[in-house]
Short mmCIF file of C-alpha atoms and ligand atoms in Angstrom, two decimals:
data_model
loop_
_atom_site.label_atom_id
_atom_site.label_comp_id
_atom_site.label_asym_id
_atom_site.label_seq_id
_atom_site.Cartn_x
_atom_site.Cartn_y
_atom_site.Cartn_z
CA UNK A 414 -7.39 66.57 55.13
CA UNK A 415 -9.69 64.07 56.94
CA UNK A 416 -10.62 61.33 54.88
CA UNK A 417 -13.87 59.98 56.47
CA UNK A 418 -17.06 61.82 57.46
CA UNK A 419 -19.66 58.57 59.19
CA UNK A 420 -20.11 56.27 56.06
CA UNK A 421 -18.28 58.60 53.71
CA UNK A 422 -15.05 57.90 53.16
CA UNK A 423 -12.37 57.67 50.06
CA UNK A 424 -11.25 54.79 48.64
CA UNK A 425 -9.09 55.09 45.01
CA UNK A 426 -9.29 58.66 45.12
CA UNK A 427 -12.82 58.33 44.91
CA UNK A 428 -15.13 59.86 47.57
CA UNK A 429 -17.77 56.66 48.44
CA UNK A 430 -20.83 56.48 50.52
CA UNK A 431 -20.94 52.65 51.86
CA UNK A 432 -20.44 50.61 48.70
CA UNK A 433 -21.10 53.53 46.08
CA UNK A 434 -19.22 56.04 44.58
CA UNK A 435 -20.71 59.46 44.53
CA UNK A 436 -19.46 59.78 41.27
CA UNK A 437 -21.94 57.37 39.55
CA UNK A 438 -24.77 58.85 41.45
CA UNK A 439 -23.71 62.39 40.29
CA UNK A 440 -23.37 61.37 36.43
CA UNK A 441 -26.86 58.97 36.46
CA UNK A 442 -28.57 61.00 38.18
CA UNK A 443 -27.51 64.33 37.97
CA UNK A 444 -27.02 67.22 40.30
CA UNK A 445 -27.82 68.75 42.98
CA UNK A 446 -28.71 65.89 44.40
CA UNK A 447 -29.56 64.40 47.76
CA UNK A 448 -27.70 61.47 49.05
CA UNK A 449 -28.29 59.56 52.36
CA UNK A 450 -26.56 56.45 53.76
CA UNK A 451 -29.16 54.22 55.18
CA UNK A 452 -26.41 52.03 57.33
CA UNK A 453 -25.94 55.75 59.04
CA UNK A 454 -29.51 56.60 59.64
CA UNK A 455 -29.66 53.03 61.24
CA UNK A 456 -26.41 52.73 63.17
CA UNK A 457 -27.55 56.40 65.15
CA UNK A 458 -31.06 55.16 65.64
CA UNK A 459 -29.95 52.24 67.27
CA UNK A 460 -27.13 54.15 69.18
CA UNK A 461 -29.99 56.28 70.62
CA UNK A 462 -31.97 53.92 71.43
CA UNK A 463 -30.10 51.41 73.09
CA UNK A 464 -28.86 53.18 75.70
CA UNK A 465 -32.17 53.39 77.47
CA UNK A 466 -33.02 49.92 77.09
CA UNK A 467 -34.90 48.17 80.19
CA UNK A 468 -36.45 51.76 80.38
CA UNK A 469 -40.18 52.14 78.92
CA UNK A 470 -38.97 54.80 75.75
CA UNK A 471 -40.28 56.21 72.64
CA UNK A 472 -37.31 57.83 70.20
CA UNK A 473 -40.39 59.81 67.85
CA UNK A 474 -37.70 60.99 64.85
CA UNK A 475 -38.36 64.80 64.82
CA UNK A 476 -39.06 64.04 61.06
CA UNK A 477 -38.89 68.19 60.36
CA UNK A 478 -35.43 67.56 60.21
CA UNK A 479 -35.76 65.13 57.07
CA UNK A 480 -39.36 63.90 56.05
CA UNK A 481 -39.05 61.79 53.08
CA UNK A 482 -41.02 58.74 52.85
CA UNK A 483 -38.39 55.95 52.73
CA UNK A 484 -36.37 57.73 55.71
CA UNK A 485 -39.39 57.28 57.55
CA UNK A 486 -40.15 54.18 57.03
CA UNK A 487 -36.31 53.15 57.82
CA UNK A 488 -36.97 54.79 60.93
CA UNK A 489 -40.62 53.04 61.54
CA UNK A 490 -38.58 49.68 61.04
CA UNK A 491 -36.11 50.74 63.46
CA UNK A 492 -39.12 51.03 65.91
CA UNK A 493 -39.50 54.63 65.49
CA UNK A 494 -42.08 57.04 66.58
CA UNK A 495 -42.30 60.63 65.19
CA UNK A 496 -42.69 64.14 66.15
CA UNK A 497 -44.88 65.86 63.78
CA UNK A 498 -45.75 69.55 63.90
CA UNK A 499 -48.29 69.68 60.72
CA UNK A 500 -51.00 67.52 59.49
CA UNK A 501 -48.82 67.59 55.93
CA UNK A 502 -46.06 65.48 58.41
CA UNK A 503 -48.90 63.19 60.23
CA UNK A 504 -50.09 62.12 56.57
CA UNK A 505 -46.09 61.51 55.98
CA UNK A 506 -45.94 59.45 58.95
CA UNK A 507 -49.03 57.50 58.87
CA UNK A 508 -48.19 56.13 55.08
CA UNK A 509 -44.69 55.21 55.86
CA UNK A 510 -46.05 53.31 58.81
CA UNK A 511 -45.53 54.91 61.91
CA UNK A 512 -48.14 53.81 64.25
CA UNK A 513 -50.11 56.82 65.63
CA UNK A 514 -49.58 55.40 69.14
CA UNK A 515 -45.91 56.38 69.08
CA UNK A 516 -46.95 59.94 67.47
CA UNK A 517 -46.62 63.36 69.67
CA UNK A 518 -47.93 66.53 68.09
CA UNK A 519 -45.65 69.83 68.72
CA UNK A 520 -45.80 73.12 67.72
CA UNK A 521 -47.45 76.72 69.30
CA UNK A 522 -49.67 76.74 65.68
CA UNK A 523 -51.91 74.06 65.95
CA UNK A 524 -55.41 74.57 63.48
CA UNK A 525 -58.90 72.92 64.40
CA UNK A 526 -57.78 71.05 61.42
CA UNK A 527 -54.96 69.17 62.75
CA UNK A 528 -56.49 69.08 66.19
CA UNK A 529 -59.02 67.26 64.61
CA UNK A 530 -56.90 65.00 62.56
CA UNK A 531 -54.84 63.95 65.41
CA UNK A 532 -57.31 62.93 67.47
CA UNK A 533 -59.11 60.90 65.17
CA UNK A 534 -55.78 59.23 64.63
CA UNK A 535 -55.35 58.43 67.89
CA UNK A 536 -51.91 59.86 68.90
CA UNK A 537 -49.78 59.49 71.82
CA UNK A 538 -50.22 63.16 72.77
CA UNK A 539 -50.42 66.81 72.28
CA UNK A 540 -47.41 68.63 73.47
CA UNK A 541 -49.44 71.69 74.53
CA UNK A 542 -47.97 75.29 74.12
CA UNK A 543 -50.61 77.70 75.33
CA UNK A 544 -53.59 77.87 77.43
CA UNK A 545 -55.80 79.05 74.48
CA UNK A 546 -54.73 75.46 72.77
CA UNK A 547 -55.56 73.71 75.53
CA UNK A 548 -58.90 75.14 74.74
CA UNK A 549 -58.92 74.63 71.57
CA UNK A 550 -57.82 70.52 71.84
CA UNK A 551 -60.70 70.61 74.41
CA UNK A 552 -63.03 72.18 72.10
CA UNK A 553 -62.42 69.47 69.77
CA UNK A 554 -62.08 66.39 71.78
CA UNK A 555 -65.87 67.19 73.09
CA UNK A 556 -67.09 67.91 69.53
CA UNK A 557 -65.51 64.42 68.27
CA UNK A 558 -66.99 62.76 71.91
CA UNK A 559 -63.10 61.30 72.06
CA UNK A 560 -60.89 62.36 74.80
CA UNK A 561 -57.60 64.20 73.66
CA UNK A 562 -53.93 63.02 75.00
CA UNK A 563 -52.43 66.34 76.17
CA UNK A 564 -49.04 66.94 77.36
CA UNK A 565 -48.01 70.65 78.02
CA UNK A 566 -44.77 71.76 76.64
CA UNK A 567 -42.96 73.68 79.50
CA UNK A 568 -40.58 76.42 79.06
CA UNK A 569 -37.78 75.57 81.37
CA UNK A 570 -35.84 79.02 81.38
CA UNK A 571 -32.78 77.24 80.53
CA UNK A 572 -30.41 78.56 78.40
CA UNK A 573 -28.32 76.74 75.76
CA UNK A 574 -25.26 77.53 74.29
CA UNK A 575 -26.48 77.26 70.54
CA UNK A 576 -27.32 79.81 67.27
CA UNK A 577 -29.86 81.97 68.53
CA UNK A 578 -32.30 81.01 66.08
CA UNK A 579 -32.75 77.21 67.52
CA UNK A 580 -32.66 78.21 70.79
CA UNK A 581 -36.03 77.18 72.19
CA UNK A 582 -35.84 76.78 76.19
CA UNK A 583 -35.86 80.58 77.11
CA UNK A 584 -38.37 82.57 78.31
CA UNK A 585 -38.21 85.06 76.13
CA UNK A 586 -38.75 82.38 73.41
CA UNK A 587 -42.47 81.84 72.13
CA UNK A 588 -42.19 78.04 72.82
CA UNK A 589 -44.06 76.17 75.94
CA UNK A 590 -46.12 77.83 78.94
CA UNK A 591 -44.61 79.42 81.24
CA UNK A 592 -42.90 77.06 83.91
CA UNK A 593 -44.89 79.49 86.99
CA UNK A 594 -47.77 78.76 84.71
CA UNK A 595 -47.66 75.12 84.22
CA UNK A 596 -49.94 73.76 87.48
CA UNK A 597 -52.77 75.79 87.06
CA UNK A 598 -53.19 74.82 83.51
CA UNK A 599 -52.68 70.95 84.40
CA UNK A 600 -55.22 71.69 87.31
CA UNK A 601 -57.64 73.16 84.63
CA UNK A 602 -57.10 70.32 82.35
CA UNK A 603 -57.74 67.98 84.86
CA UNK A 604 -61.37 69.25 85.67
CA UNK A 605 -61.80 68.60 81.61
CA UNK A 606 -63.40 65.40 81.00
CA UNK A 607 -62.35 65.53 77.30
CA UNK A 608 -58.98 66.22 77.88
CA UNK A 609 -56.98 63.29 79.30
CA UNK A 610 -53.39 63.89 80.83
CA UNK A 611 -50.47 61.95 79.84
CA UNK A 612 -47.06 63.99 80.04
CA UNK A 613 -44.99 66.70 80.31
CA UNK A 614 -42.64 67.89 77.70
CA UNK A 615 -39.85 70.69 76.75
CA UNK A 616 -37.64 71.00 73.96
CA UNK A 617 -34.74 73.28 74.60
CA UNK A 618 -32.78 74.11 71.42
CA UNK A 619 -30.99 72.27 68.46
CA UNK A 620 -27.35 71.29 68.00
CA UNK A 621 -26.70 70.95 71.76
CA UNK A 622 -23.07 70.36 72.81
CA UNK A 623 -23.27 69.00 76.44
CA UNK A 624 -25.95 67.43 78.89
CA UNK A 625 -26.14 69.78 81.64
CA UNK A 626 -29.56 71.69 79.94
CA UNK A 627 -30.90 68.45 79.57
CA UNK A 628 -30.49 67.85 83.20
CA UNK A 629 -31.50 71.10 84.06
CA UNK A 630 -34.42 70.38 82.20
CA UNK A 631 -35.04 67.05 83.99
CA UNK A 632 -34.67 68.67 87.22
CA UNK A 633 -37.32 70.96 87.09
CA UNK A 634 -39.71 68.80 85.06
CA UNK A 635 -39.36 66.30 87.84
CA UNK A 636 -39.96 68.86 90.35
CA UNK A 637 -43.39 69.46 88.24
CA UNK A 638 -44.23 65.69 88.06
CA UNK A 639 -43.78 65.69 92.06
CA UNK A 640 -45.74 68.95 92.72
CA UNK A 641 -48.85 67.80 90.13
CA UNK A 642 -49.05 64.41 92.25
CA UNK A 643 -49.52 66.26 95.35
CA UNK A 644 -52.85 67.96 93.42
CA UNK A 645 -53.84 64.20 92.36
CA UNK A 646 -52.67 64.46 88.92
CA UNK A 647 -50.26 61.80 87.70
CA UNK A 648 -48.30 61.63 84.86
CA UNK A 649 -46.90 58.66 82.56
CA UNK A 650 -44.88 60.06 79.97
CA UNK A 651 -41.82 62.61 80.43
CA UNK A 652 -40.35 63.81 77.40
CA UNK A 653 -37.27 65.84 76.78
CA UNK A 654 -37.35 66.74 73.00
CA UNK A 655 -34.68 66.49 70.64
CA UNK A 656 -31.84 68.95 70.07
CA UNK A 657 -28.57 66.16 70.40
CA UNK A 658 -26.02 68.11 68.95
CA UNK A 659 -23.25 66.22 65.65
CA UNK A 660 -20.28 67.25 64.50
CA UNK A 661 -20.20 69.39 61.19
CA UNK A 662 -16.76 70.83 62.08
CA UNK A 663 -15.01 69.18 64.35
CA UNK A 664 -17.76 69.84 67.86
CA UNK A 665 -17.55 67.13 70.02
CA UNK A 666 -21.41 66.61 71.16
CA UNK A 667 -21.77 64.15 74.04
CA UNK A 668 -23.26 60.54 72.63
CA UNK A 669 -26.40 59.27 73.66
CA UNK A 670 -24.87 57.22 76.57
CA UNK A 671 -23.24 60.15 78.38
CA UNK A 672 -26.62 61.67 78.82
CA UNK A 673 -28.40 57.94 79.62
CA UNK A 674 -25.31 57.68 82.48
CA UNK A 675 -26.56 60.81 83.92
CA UNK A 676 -30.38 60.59 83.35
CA UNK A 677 -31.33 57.69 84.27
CA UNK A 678 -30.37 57.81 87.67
CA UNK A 679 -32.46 60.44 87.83
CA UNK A 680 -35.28 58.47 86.84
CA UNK A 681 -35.04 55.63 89.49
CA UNK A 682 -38.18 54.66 90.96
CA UNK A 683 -40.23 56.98 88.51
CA UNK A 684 -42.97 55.26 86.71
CA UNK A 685 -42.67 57.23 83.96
CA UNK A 686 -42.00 56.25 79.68
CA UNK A 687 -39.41 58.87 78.48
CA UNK A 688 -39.43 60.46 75.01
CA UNK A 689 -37.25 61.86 73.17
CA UNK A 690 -37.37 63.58 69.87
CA UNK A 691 -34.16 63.74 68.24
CA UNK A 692 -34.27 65.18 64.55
CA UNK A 693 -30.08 66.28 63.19
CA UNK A 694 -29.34 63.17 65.68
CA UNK A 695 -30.16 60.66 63.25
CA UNK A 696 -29.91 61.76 59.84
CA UNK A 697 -27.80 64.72 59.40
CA UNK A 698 -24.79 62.98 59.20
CA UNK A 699 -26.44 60.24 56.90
CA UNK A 700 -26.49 63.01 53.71
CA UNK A 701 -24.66 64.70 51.64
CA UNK A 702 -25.92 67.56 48.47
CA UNK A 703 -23.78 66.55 45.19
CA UNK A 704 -22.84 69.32 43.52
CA UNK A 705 -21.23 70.25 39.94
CA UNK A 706 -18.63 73.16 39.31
CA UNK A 707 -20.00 75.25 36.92
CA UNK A 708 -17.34 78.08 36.89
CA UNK A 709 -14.58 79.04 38.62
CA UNK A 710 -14.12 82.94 39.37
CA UNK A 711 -11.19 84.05 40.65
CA UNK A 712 -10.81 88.16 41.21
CA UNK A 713 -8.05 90.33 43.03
CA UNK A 714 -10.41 89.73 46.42
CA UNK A 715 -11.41 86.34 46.74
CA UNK A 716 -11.38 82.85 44.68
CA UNK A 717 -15.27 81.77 43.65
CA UNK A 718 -16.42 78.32 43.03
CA UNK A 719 -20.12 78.88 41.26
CA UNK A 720 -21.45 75.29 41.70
CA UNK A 721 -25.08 74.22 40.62
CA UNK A 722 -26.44 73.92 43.82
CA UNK A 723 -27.88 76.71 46.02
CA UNK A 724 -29.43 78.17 49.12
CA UNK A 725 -32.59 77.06 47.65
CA UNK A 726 -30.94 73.73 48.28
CA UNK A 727 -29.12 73.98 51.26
CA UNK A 728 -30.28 76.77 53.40
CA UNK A 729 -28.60 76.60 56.49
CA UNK A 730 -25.20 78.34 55.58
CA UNK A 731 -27.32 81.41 54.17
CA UNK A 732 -29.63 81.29 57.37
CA UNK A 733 -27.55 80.36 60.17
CA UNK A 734 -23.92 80.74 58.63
CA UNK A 735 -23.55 77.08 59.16
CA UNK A 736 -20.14 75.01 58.67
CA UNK A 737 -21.04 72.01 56.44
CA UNK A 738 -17.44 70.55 55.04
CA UNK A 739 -17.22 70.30 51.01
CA UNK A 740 -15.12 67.65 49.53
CA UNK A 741 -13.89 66.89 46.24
CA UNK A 742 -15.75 63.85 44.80
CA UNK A 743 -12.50 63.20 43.31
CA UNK A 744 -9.53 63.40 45.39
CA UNK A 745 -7.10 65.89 44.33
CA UNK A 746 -3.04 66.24 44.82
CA UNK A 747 -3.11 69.55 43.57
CA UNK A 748 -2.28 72.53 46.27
CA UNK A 749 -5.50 73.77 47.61
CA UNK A 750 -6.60 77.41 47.80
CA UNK A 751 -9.03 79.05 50.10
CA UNK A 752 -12.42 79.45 47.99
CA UNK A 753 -15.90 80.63 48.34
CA UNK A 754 -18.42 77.91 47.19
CA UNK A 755 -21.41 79.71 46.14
CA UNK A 756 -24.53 79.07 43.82
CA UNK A 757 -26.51 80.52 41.22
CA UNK A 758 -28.74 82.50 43.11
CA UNK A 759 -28.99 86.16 43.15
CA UNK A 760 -28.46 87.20 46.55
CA UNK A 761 -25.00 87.70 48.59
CA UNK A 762 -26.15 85.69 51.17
CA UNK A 763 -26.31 82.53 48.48
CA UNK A 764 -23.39 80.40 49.46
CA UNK A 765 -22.27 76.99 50.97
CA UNK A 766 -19.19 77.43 52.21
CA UNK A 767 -16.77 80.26 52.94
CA UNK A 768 -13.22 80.39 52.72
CA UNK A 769 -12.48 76.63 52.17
CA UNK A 770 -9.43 75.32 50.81
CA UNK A 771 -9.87 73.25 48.15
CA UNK A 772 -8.04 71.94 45.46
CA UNK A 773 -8.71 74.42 42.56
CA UNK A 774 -12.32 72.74 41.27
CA UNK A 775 -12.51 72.53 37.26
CA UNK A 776 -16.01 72.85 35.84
CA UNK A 777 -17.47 69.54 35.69
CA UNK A 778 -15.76 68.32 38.79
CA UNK A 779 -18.27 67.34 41.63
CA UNK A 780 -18.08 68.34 45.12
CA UNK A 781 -20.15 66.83 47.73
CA UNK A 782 -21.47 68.95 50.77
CA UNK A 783 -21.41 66.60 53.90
CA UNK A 784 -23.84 66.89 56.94
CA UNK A 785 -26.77 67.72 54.89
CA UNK A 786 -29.21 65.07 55.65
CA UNK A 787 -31.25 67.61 58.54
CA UNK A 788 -33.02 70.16 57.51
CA UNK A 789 -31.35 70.08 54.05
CA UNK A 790 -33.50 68.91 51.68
CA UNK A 791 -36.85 69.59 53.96
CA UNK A 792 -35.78 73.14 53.91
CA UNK A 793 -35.64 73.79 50.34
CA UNK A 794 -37.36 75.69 48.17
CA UNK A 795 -38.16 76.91 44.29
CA UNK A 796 -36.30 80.24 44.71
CA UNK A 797 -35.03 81.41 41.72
CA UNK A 798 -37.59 78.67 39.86
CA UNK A 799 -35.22 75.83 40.58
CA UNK A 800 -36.43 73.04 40.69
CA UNK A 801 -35.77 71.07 44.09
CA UNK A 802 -33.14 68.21 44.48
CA UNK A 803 -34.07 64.43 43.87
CA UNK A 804 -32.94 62.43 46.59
CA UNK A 805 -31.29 58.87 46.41
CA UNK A 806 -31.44 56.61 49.56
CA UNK A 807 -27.85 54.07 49.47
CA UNK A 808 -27.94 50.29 50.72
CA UNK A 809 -24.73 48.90 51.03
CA UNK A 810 -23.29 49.03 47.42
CA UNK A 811 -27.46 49.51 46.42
CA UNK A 812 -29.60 52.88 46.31
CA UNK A 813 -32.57 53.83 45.17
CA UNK A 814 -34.07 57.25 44.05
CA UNK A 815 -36.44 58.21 46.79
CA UNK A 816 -37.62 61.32 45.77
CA UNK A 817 -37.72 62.11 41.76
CA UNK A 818 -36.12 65.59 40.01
CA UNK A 819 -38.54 68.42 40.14
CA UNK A 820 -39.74 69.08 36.48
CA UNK A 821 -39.87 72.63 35.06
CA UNK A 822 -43.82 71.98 34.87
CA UNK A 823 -44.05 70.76 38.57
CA UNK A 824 -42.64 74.49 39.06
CA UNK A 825 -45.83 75.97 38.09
CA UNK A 826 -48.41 73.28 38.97
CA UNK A 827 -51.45 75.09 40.37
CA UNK A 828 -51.06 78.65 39.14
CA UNK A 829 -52.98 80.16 36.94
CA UNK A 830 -53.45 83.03 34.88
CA UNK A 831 -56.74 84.76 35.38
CA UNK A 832 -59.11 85.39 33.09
CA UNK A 833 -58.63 89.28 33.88
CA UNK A 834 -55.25 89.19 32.05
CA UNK A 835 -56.29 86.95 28.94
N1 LLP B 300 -38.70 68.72 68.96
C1 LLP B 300 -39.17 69.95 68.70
C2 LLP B 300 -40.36 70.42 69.38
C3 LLP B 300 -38.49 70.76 67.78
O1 LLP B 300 -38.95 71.99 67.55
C4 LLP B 300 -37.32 70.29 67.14
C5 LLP B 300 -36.60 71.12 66.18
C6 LLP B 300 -36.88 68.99 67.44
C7 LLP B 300 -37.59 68.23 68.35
C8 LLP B 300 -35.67 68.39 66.79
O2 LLP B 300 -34.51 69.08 67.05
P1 LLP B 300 -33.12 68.45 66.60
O3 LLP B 300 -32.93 67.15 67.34
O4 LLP B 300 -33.18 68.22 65.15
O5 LLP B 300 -32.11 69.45 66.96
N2 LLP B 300 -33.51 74.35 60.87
C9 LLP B 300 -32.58 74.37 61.98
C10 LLP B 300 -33.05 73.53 63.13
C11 LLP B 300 -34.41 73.91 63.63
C12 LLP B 300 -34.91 73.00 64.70
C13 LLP B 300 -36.35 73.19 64.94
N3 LLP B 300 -36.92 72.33 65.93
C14 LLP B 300 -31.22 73.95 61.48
O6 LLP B 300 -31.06 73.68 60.28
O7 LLP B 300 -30.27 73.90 62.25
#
């Protein structure tokens, strides 16, 4: 069995996270809970972001991924922009300090609403995903007499090798205009007074295992950047989205300098600031969902560990039959047999981990799922009325409880009975 997973490791027979053993957490604060190692968070940020130093670069923290406050403002210390795809994750990003200058807004949804809000904030840019939004920024910018930043997110037609549900860079997909399209909607923008062009942008897929789609993606974007200058327009910002790839079970993504060594030669003589938006990059590996055995189930088919947490919880083994390894909190001699870890929710598809040997799990024990600090806790929900996760941020041999239990009345804040039914 591997005995370290980033800053978790054991130490005693204890599983720790930096200085703390998940055990205390568990029994303080109770479970399911969110843990996340802020010496993690940091060390990838930085790993990301050196690597293009003496280029002009914004790293914007795709902040979908994992939106708590005090994550964000970790990251806004760092130096940290953020890619936002709501107004709900501009307000996030504004009050943990992210300055709207290093903001880009994505997403094909936008509403007047946000449009609005952005602009007022004064954002980096728009990454643009239709012609009828370029409209609609237009629309606004000339109502608010303040020009809009736009960017158009391109589809590049390149195809990643990923789960086909976070694939993003294929035509078929309803992300970006059309690559064919992408002049004569820059040319259109152009002749718009309120509109004011800064970039070019696509975001290809998540969990990426090599750099050649990046390149791809460079390639043609470049090839754009070129073929706009010969119409006059000029671009400053070229952004490549997130989508860098970690290991949950044993992948071997390519680090941040493999794709610097081949990108930025590309870049040479190009007077232009790249962005990136890496989400999983930075924090999945940071977290982990504590869990407690409740029961153990074993029947003529299978061994069942029922453990308190949930797909409510943790979504992405339910959704995209992710790998996320489980570990005992406390390490175990005891002969391991291959078990289903799977929650209180009534649904089949309600598990976090299939077929895992483990070390026959008592009730009470705690098990920790690692790799859950993306789109873990930002993906939950009150299915089932459970209450979501609190979430505990660790410093060193410190943490602090960033994001309180759920009460049973916060489950039905808001709804009412009408009068109808009195
Ligand atoms: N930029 C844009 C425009 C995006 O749509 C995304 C993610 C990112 C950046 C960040 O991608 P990352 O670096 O995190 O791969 N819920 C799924 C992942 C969905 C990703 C959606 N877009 C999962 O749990 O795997």
């Amino acid at each position: 069995m591997k005995t370290g997973y980033g800053t978790y490791h054991y130490d005693g027979g204890e599983l720790w996270v930096e200085g703390v053993p998940l055990r205390t957490l568990a029994e303080r604060l109770g479970t399911p809970l969110y843990v996340y190692s802020a010496s993690k968070i940091r060390t990838q940020y930085r790993n990301f972001d050196r690597v293009f130093a003496g280029r002009s670069r914004t790293v914007c923290y795709a902040m979908k991924a994992n939106s708590n406050l005090a994550v964000l403002r970790l990251l806004a210390e760092e130096g940290a922009g953020a890619d936002i795809v709501s107004v709900g994750e501009l307000v996030r990003a504004r009050r943990a300090g992210i300055p709207p200058h290093r903001i880009v807004f994505s997403g094909v949804g936008k509403t007047e609403t946000e449009i609005v809000a952005a602009i007022r904030a004064g954002i980096l840019m728009f990454n643009v995903e239709s012609a009828e939004e370029l409209e609609a920024i237009e629309a606004a910018a000339r109502r608010l007499r303040r020009p809009a930043p736009v960017s158009l997110r391109v589809n590049p037609n390149v195809s990643v090798d990923t789960h086909h549900h976070i694939a993003t860079g294929k035509a078929e997909n309803k992300f970006g205009v059309p690559y064919e399209k992408a002049v004569e909607l820059y040319r259109y923008a152009a002749r718009k007074p309120w509109l004011n062009i800064v970039g070019i942008q696509a975001h290809i897929g998540s969990q990426i295992l090599e750099v050649r789609p990046y390149l791809e993606t460079a390639k043609k974007l470049l090839s754009l950047v070129d073929r706009l200058q010969s119409h006059g327009i000029y671009l400053h910002v070229l952004d490549l989205g997130g989508g860098l790839g970690v290991p949950y079970h044993g992948e071997k993504p390519p680090a941040p300098a493999d794709l610097a060594r081949r990108l930025l030669p590309m870049m040479k003589g190009r007077n232009l600031r790249l962005v990136f938006e890496p989400g999983r990059f930075l924090v999945a590996e940071s977290g982990c969902l504590l869990t407690r055995v409740l029961y153990r189930k074993e029947t003529a088919h299978k061994n069942f560990v029922v453990v308190d947490a949930a797909m409510n919880d943790l979504a992405r083994p339910a959704l995209y039959d992710a790998y996320h390894p489980v570990w005992p909190v406390r390490r175990s001699s005891i002969r391991g047999v291959a078990t289903d870890v799977v929650g209180p929710v009534c649904e089949s598809g309600d598990y976090l981990a299939k077929g895992r040997v483990l070390p026959r799990p008592h009730a009470g024990d705690f098990l920790a799922v690692l790799g859950a600090g993306a789109y873990g806790f930002s993906m939950s929900s009150q299915y089932n009325s459970r209450p979501r996760a609190a979430e505990v941020l660790v410093f060193g041999s410190q943490w602090w409880v960033v994001r309180e239990r759920e009460t049973l009345n916060d489950l039905v804040r808001g709804e009412k009975i009408p009068p109808a039914l009195k």
